[in-house]
Coordinates of C-alpha atoms in Angstrom, one line a residue:
X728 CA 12.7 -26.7 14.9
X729 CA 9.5 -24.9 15.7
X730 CA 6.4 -23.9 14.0
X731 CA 6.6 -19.9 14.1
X732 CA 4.1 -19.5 11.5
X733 CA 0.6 -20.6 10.2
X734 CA -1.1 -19.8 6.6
X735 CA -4.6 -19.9 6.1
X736 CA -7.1 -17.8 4.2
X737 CA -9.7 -18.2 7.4
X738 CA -12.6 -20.0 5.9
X739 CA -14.9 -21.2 8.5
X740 CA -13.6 -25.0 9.5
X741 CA -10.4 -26.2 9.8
X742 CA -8.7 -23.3 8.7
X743 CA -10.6 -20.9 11.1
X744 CA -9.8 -23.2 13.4
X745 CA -5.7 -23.2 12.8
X746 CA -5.8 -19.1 13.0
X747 CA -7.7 -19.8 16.2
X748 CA -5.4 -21.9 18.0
X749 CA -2.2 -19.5 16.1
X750 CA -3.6 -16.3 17.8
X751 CA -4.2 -19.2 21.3
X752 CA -0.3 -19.9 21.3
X753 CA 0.8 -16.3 20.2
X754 CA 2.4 -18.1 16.8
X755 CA 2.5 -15.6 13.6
X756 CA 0.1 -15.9 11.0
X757 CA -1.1 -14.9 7.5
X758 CA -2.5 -16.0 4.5
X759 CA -4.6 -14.8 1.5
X760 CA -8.0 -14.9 1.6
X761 CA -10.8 -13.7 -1.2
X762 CA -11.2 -10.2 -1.0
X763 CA -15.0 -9.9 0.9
X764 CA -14.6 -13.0 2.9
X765 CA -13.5 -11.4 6.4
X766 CA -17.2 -10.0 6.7
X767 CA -18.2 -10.0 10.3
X768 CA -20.9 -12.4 11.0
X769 CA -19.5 -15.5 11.3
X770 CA -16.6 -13.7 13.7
X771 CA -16.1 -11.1 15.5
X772 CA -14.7 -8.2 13.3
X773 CA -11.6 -8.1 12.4
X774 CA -10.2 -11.4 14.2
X775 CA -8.0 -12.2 11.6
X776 CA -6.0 -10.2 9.5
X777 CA -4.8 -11.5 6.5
X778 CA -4.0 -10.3 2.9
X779 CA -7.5 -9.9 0.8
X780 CA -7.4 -10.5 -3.0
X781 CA -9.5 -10.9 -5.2
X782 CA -9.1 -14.5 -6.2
X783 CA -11.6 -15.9 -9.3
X784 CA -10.8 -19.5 -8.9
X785 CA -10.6 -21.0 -5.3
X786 CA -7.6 -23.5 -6.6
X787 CA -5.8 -20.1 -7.2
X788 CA -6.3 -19.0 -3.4
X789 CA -5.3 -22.8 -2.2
X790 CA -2.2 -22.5 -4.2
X791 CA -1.1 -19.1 -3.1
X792 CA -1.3 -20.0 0.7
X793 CA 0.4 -23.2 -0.3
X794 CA 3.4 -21.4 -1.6
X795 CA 3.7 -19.4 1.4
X796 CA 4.9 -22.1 3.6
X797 CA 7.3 -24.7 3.9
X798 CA 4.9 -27.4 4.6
X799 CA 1.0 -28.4 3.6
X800 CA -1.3 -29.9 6.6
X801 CA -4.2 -30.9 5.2
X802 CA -7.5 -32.1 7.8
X803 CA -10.3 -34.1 6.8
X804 CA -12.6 -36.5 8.8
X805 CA -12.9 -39.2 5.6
X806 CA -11.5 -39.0 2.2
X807 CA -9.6 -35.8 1.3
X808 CA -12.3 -32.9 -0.1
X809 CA -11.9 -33.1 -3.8
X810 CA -11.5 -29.5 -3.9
X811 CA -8.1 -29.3 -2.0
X812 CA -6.2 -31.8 -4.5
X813 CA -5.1 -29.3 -7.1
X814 CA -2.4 -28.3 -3.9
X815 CA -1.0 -31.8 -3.8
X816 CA 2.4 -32.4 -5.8
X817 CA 2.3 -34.2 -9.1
X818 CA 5.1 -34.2 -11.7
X819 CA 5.1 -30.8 -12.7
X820 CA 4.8 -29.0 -10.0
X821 CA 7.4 -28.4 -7.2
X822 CA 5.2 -28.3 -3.9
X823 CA 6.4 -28.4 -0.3
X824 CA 5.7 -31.8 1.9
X825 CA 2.4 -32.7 3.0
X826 CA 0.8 -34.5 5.4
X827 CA -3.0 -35.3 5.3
X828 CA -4.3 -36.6 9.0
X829 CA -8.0 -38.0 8.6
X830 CA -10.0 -38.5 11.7
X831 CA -12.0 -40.9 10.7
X832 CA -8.3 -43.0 10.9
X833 CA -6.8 -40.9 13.5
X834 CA -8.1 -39.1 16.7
X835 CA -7.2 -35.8 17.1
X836 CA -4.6 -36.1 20.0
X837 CA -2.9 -38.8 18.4
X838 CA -2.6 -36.9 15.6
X839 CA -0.8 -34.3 17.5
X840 CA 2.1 -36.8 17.5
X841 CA 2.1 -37.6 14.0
X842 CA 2.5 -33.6 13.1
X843 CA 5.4 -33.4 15.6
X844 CA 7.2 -36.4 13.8
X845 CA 6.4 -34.6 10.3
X846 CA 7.6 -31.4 11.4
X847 CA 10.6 -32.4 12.9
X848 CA 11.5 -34.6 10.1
X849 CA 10.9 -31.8 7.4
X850 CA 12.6 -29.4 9.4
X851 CA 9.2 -27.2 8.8
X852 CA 9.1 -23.8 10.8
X853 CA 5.1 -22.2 8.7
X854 CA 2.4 -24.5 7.9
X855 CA -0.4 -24.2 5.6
X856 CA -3.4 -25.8 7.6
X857 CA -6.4 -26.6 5.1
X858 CA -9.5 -29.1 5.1
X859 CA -13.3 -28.7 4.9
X860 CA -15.4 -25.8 5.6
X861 CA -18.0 -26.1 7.9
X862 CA -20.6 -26.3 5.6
X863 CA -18.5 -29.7 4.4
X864 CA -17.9 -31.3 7.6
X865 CA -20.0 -29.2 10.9
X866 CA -17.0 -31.3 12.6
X867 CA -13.6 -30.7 11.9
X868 CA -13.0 -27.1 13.2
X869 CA -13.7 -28.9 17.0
X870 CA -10.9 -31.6 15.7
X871 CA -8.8 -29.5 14.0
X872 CA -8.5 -27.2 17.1
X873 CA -8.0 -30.2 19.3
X874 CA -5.4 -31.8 17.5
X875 CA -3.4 -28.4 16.7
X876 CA -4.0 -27.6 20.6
X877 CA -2.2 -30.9 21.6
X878 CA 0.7 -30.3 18.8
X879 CA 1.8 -27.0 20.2
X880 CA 1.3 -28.5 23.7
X881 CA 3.7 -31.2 22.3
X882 CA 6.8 -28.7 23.1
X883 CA 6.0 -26.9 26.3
X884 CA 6.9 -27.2 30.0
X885 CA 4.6 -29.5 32.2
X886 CA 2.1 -27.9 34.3
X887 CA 2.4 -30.4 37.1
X888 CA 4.7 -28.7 40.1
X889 CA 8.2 -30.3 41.3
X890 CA 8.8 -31.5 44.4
X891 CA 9.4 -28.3 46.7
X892 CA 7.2 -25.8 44.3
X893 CA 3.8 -24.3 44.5
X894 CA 1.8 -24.1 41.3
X895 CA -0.4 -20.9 40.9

């Protein structure tokens, strides 16, 4: 199984950084995102497009996005952000998996390895792809990118020639 699609509502970090490296590898993606927030500025007009609503409570928007997939992948660089943990499972609630990678445990191309094994064994084919903002961690959309770059690098050809062939 492949990853043909990401969700994320674009906020400037690690989920900036997982449209990023989705529009890189040509993969599909959308998302939610509060109605307002796609304001150029931060990035060139219209680099994302994704479905703008007018959200009042960000656990609302976290939610949505997290219904939308078949799997949660969840970035952070120390303790999960408090703000993120109303998408986690508990008893009541029937959520996809998740896996959290923290980089202050793991480094980011290591971690590239860990997602294939979660993937594969969850069968997962769209990924919501969540952590801190920038303004949280000025970090994680350099780690997030890196390890995400490595994942979908995981599943393609070698760039190295074969004996007899010219690489251009």
């Amino acid at each position: 199984m492949a990853i043909t699609k990401i969700i994320s509502s674009g906020t400037l970090g690690a989920e900036s950084a997982a449209l990023d490296v989705a529009i890189r590898f040509n993969i599909a993606y959308g998302g939610y995102t509060n109605q307002g927030s796609l304001i150029a500025g931060d990035r060139p007009p219209g680099r994302y497009t994704l479905d703008e609503k007018p959200f009042v409570n960000p656990a609302l928007l976290l939610k949505a996005n997290r219904d939308r997939a078949d799997g949660v992948l969840v970035f952070s660089n120390g303790p999960m952000p408090h703000r993120l943990r109303p998408i986690l499972p508990n008893r009541d609630t029937q959520a996809p998996p998740w896996l959290h990678i923290d980089f202050a445990v793991v480094k980011p191309h290591p971690a590239a390895f860990r997602i294939g094994t979660w993937v594969s064994t969850n069968a997962l084919t769209s990924l919501f792809i969540t952590g801190p903002d920038i303004q949280e961690d000025k970090g994680i959309y350099q780690h997030v990118h890196d390890a995400l770059t490595s994942f979908f690098m995981l599943g393609q050809a070698s760039p190295m020639p074969h004996a007899g062939q010219t690489l251009h």
